[in-house]
Amino acid sequence: MGADMGAGVGAERSGPPGKDADRRIGRRALLVGGLAAAVGTGVLARDELAKLWWRMPGVEKARVQGAVDFRGARWLAASTGNFRWADRPDDYGVDMVVIHVTQGSLASAVQVFQDPAHRAAAHYIVGKDGGITQMIRELDVAYHAGNRGYNERSVGIEHEGFVDRPQDFTAAMYTSSARLTAGICRRYGIPVDREHIIGHVEVPGTDHTDPGEHWDWDRYLRLVRESHATA
């Protein structure tokens, strides 16, 4: 994979996800414990505790094997080393979509996202033919943006190809990806604009350039708006 690959080298830089999760559990458990002591078995405490129980060590929230968030997508699971279990949007609000380019083939992107040592992956990959592969559930935090806060609040979409090859960005890819992004925006109430649908290059602290100068943002946003309005 090339240096410009979106999630390819965009792993979070602040330590293993297990340790990060443990730290978060510790801080939040103290807060929730204090709240529970203050209000007894109040509804607020029960709701907060319900969000936390499955994040304790050795506990995983029940999942439907092979389930996808976008109808028609194929499911190929990423390695658990490349994302963090979560329960979005309950624990982290989702208000952004980040557009990436793989700097390689779809097959090579799948291969690295299934490599536990890679430490990065996106939720989706869109192929040149318009096919959509989902590798991480939207409720989970994918390591795709290289910025912890942006990872927690966004869905990452990779696109097969290279940033310096405009021919890789096919009509089928634009159309399919726009439908995918429109569905994500509807699901979480995300505005369809360039403040909330961004390129990896726009993530603070990144050293990536994707999707690059050949990505047609005007065309893409028009297609997203059209799909969003007609669904």
Short mmCIF file of N, CA, C and O in Angstrom, two decimals, residues 94-99 157 174 177-198 215-231:
data_model
loop_
_atom_site.label_atom_id
_atom_site.label_comp_id
_atom_site.label_asym_id
_atom_site.label_seq_id
_atom_site.Cartn_x
_atom_site.Cartn_y
_atom_site.Cartn_z
N VAL A 94 -22.22 10.03 16.01
CA VAL A 94 -21.65 9.96 14.67
C VAL A 94 -22.15 11.16 13.87
O VAL A 94 -23.36 11.31 13.67
N ASP A 95 -21.24 12.02 13.41
CA ASP A 95 -21.65 13.22 12.69
C ASP A 95 -20.76 13.53 11.49
O ASP A 95 -20.72 14.66 11.02
N MET A 96 -20.06 12.50 10.98
CA MET A 96 -19.12 12.76 9.90
C MET A 96 -18.86 11.50 9.08
O MET A 96 -18.90 10.38 9.59
N VAL A 97 -18.60 11.71 7.78
CA VAL A 97 -18.14 10.65 6.88
C VAL A 97 -16.78 11.07 6.34
O VAL A 97 -16.61 12.22 5.92
N VAL A 98 -15.82 10.16 6.37
CA VAL A 98 -14.47 10.45 5.88
C VAL A 98 -14.20 9.61 4.63
O VAL A 98 -14.34 8.38 4.66
N ILE A 99 -13.82 10.29 3.55
CA ILE A 99 -13.57 9.65 2.26
C ILE A 99 -12.08 9.36 2.11
O ILE A 99 -11.23 10.24 2.29
N ILE A 157 -14.97 5.50 4.60
CA ILE A 157 -15.25 4.81 3.34
C ILE A 157 -14.01 4.86 2.45
O ILE A 157 -13.57 5.94 2.04
N TYR A 174 -18.76 6.41 -8.00
CA TYR A 174 -19.37 7.63 -7.48
C TYR A 174 -20.82 7.39 -7.08
O TYR A 174 -21.26 7.80 -6.00
N SER A 177 -21.05 4.90 -4.02
CA SER A 177 -20.55 5.52 -2.80
C SER A 177 -21.49 6.63 -2.32
O SER A 177 -21.70 6.79 -1.11
N ALA A 178 -22.06 7.38 -3.26
CA ALA A 178 -22.99 8.45 -2.88
C ALA A 178 -24.23 7.87 -2.20
O ALA A 178 -24.74 8.44 -1.22
N ARG A 179 -24.74 6.75 -2.69
CA ARG A 179 -25.87 6.10 -2.05
C ARG A 179 -25.51 5.65 -0.63
O ARG A 179 -26.30 5.77 0.30
N LEU A 180 -24.31 5.11 -0.50
CA LEU A 180 -23.84 4.67 0.81
C LEU A 180 -23.76 5.85 1.78
O LEU A 180 -24.26 5.78 2.91
N THR A 181 -23.13 6.93 1.35
CA THR A 181 -22.98 8.10 2.21
C THR A 181 -24.33 8.72 2.54
O THR A 181 -24.57 9.14 3.69
N ALA A 182 -25.24 8.77 1.56
CA ALA A 182 -26.58 9.30 1.83
C ALA A 182 -27.29 8.49 2.90
O ALA A 182 -27.95 9.03 3.78
N GLY A 183 -27.13 7.17 2.84
CA GLY A 183 -27.75 6.31 3.85
C GLY A 183 -27.17 6.55 5.23
O GLY A 183 -27.90 6.58 6.23
N ILE A 184 -25.86 6.74 5.31
CA ILE A 184 -25.22 7.03 6.59
C ILE A 184 -25.72 8.36 7.13
O ILE A 184 -26.02 8.49 8.32
N CYS A 185 -25.80 9.36 6.26
CA CYS A 185 -26.27 10.68 6.69
C CYS A 185 -27.71 10.62 7.20
O CYS A 185 -28.04 11.26 8.21
N ARG A 186 -28.56 9.87 6.54
CA ARG A 186 -29.94 9.72 7.02
C ARG A 186 -29.99 9.03 8.37
O ARG A 186 -30.73 9.43 9.26
N ARG A 187 -29.16 8.00 8.52
CA ARG A 187 -29.19 7.20 9.73
C ARG A 187 -28.82 8.01 10.97
O ARG A 187 -29.41 7.82 12.04
N TYR A 188 -27.88 8.92 10.82
CA TYR A 188 -27.38 9.65 11.99
C TYR A 188 -27.73 11.14 11.96
O TYR A 188 -27.29 11.88 12.84
N GLY A 189 -28.52 11.57 10.97
CA GLY A 189 -28.88 12.97 10.89
C GLY A 189 -27.71 13.87 10.55
O GLY A 189 -27.63 15.01 11.02
N ILE A 190 -26.80 13.38 9.71
CA ILE A 190 -25.61 14.15 9.34
C ILE A 190 -25.95 15.09 8.18
O ILE A 190 -26.50 14.64 7.17
N PRO A 191 -25.62 16.37 8.28
CA PRO A 191 -25.86 17.28 7.15
C PRO A 191 -25.04 16.87 5.92
O PRO A 191 -23.89 16.44 6.05
N VAL A 192 -25.63 17.00 4.75
CA VAL A 192 -24.93 16.67 3.51
C VAL A 192 -24.20 17.92 3.04
O VAL A 192 -24.70 18.70 2.23
N ASP A 193 -23.00 18.13 3.58
CA ASP A 193 -22.19 19.28 3.18
C ASP A 193 -20.72 18.93 3.41
O ASP A 193 -20.39 17.88 3.96
N ARG A 194 -19.85 19.85 2.99
CA ARG A 194 -18.42 19.58 3.06
C ARG A 194 -17.83 19.76 4.45
O ARG A 194 -16.66 19.48 4.67
N GLU A 195 -18.63 20.21 5.39
CA GLU A 195 -18.15 20.25 6.77
C GLU A 195 -18.30 18.89 7.44
O GLU A 195 -17.59 18.61 8.41
N HIS A 196 -19.21 18.08 6.93
CA HIS A 196 -19.49 16.79 7.55
C HIS A 196 -19.13 15.60 6.67
O HIS A 196 -19.08 14.47 7.16
N ILE A 197 -18.89 15.84 5.39
CA ILE A 197 -18.40 14.80 4.47
C ILE A 197 -17.05 15.30 3.98
O ILE A 197 -16.98 16.22 3.16
N ILE A 198 -15.98 14.71 4.50
CA ILE A 198 -14.65 15.27 4.27
C ILE A 198 -13.70 14.22 3.72
O ILE A 198 -13.98 13.01 3.75
N TRP A 215 -10.46 13.70 -7.15
CA TRP A 215 -11.78 13.36 -6.62
C TRP A 215 -12.71 14.54 -6.86
O TRP A 215 -12.43 15.65 -6.43
N ASP A 216 -13.83 14.30 -7.54
CA ASP A 216 -14.75 15.37 -7.94
C ASP A 216 -15.78 15.60 -6.83
O ASP A 216 -16.84 14.98 -6.79
N TRP A 217 -15.46 16.53 -5.94
CA TRP A 217 -16.34 16.79 -4.80
C TRP A 217 -17.69 17.35 -5.21
O TRP A 217 -18.72 17.00 -4.63
N ASP A 218 -17.71 18.24 -6.20
CA ASP A 218 -18.99 18.80 -6.64
C ASP A 218 -19.91 17.70 -7.15
O ASP A 218 -21.10 17.65 -6.81
N ARG A 219 -19.38 16.84 -7.97
CA ARG A 219 -20.16 15.72 -8.50
C ARG A 219 -20.62 14.80 -7.38
O ARG A 219 -21.80 14.39 -7.34
N TYR A 220 -19.71 14.50 -6.47
CA TYR A 220 -20.03 13.57 -5.40
C TYR A 220 -21.12 14.11 -4.48
O TYR A 220 -22.11 13.43 -4.19
N LEU A 221 -20.99 15.37 -4.06
CA LEU A 221 -21.99 15.94 -3.16
C LEU A 221 -23.35 16.06 -3.85
O LEU A 221 -24.40 15.88 -3.22
N ARG A 222 -23.35 16.34 -5.15
CA ARG A 222 -24.62 16.40 -5.88
C ARG A 222 -25.30 15.03 -5.87
O ARG A 222 -26.52 14.93 -5.63
N LEU A 223 -24.52 13.98 -6.10
CA LEU A 223 -25.08 12.63 -6.10
C LEU A 223 -25.57 12.23 -4.70
O LEU A 223 -26.61 11.58 -4.56
N VAL A 224 -24.82 12.61 -3.68
CA VAL A 224 -25.25 12.30 -2.31
C VAL A 224 -26.57 13.00 -2.01
O VAL A 224 -27.50 12.41 -1.45
N ARG A 225 -26.67 14.28 -2.37
CA ARG A 225 -27.91 15.03 -2.11
C ARG A 225 -29.09 14.43 -2.86
O ARG A 225 -30.20 14.33 -2.32
N GLU A 226 -28.87 14.04 -4.12
CA GLU A 226 -29.94 13.43 -4.90
C GLU A 226 -30.41 12.14 -4.26
O GLU A 226 -31.63 11.89 -4.14
N SER A 227 -29.48 11.31 -3.84
CA SER A 227 -29.85 10.05 -3.21
C SER A 227 -30.52 10.29 -1.87
O SER A 227 -31.49 9.61 -1.51
N HIS A 228 -30.05 11.25 -1.14
CA HIS A 228 -30.60 11.57 0.18
C HIS A 228 -32.04 12.06 0.05
O HIS A 228 -32.90 11.74 0.87
N ALA A 229 -32.33 12.81 -1.01
CA ALA A 229 -33.65 13.40 -1.19
C ALA A 229 -34.67 12.41 -1.71
O ALA A 229 -35.88 12.56 -1.48
N THR A 230 -34.21 11.38 -2.42
CA THR A 230 -35.15 10.46 -3.08
C THR A 230 -35.42 9.19 -2.28
O THR A 230 -36.29 8.41 -2.63
N ALA A 231 -34.66 8.98 -1.23
CA ALA A 231 -34.82 7.73 -0.45
C ALA A 231 -36.07 7.80 0.42
O ALA A 231 -36.55 8.85 0.78
#
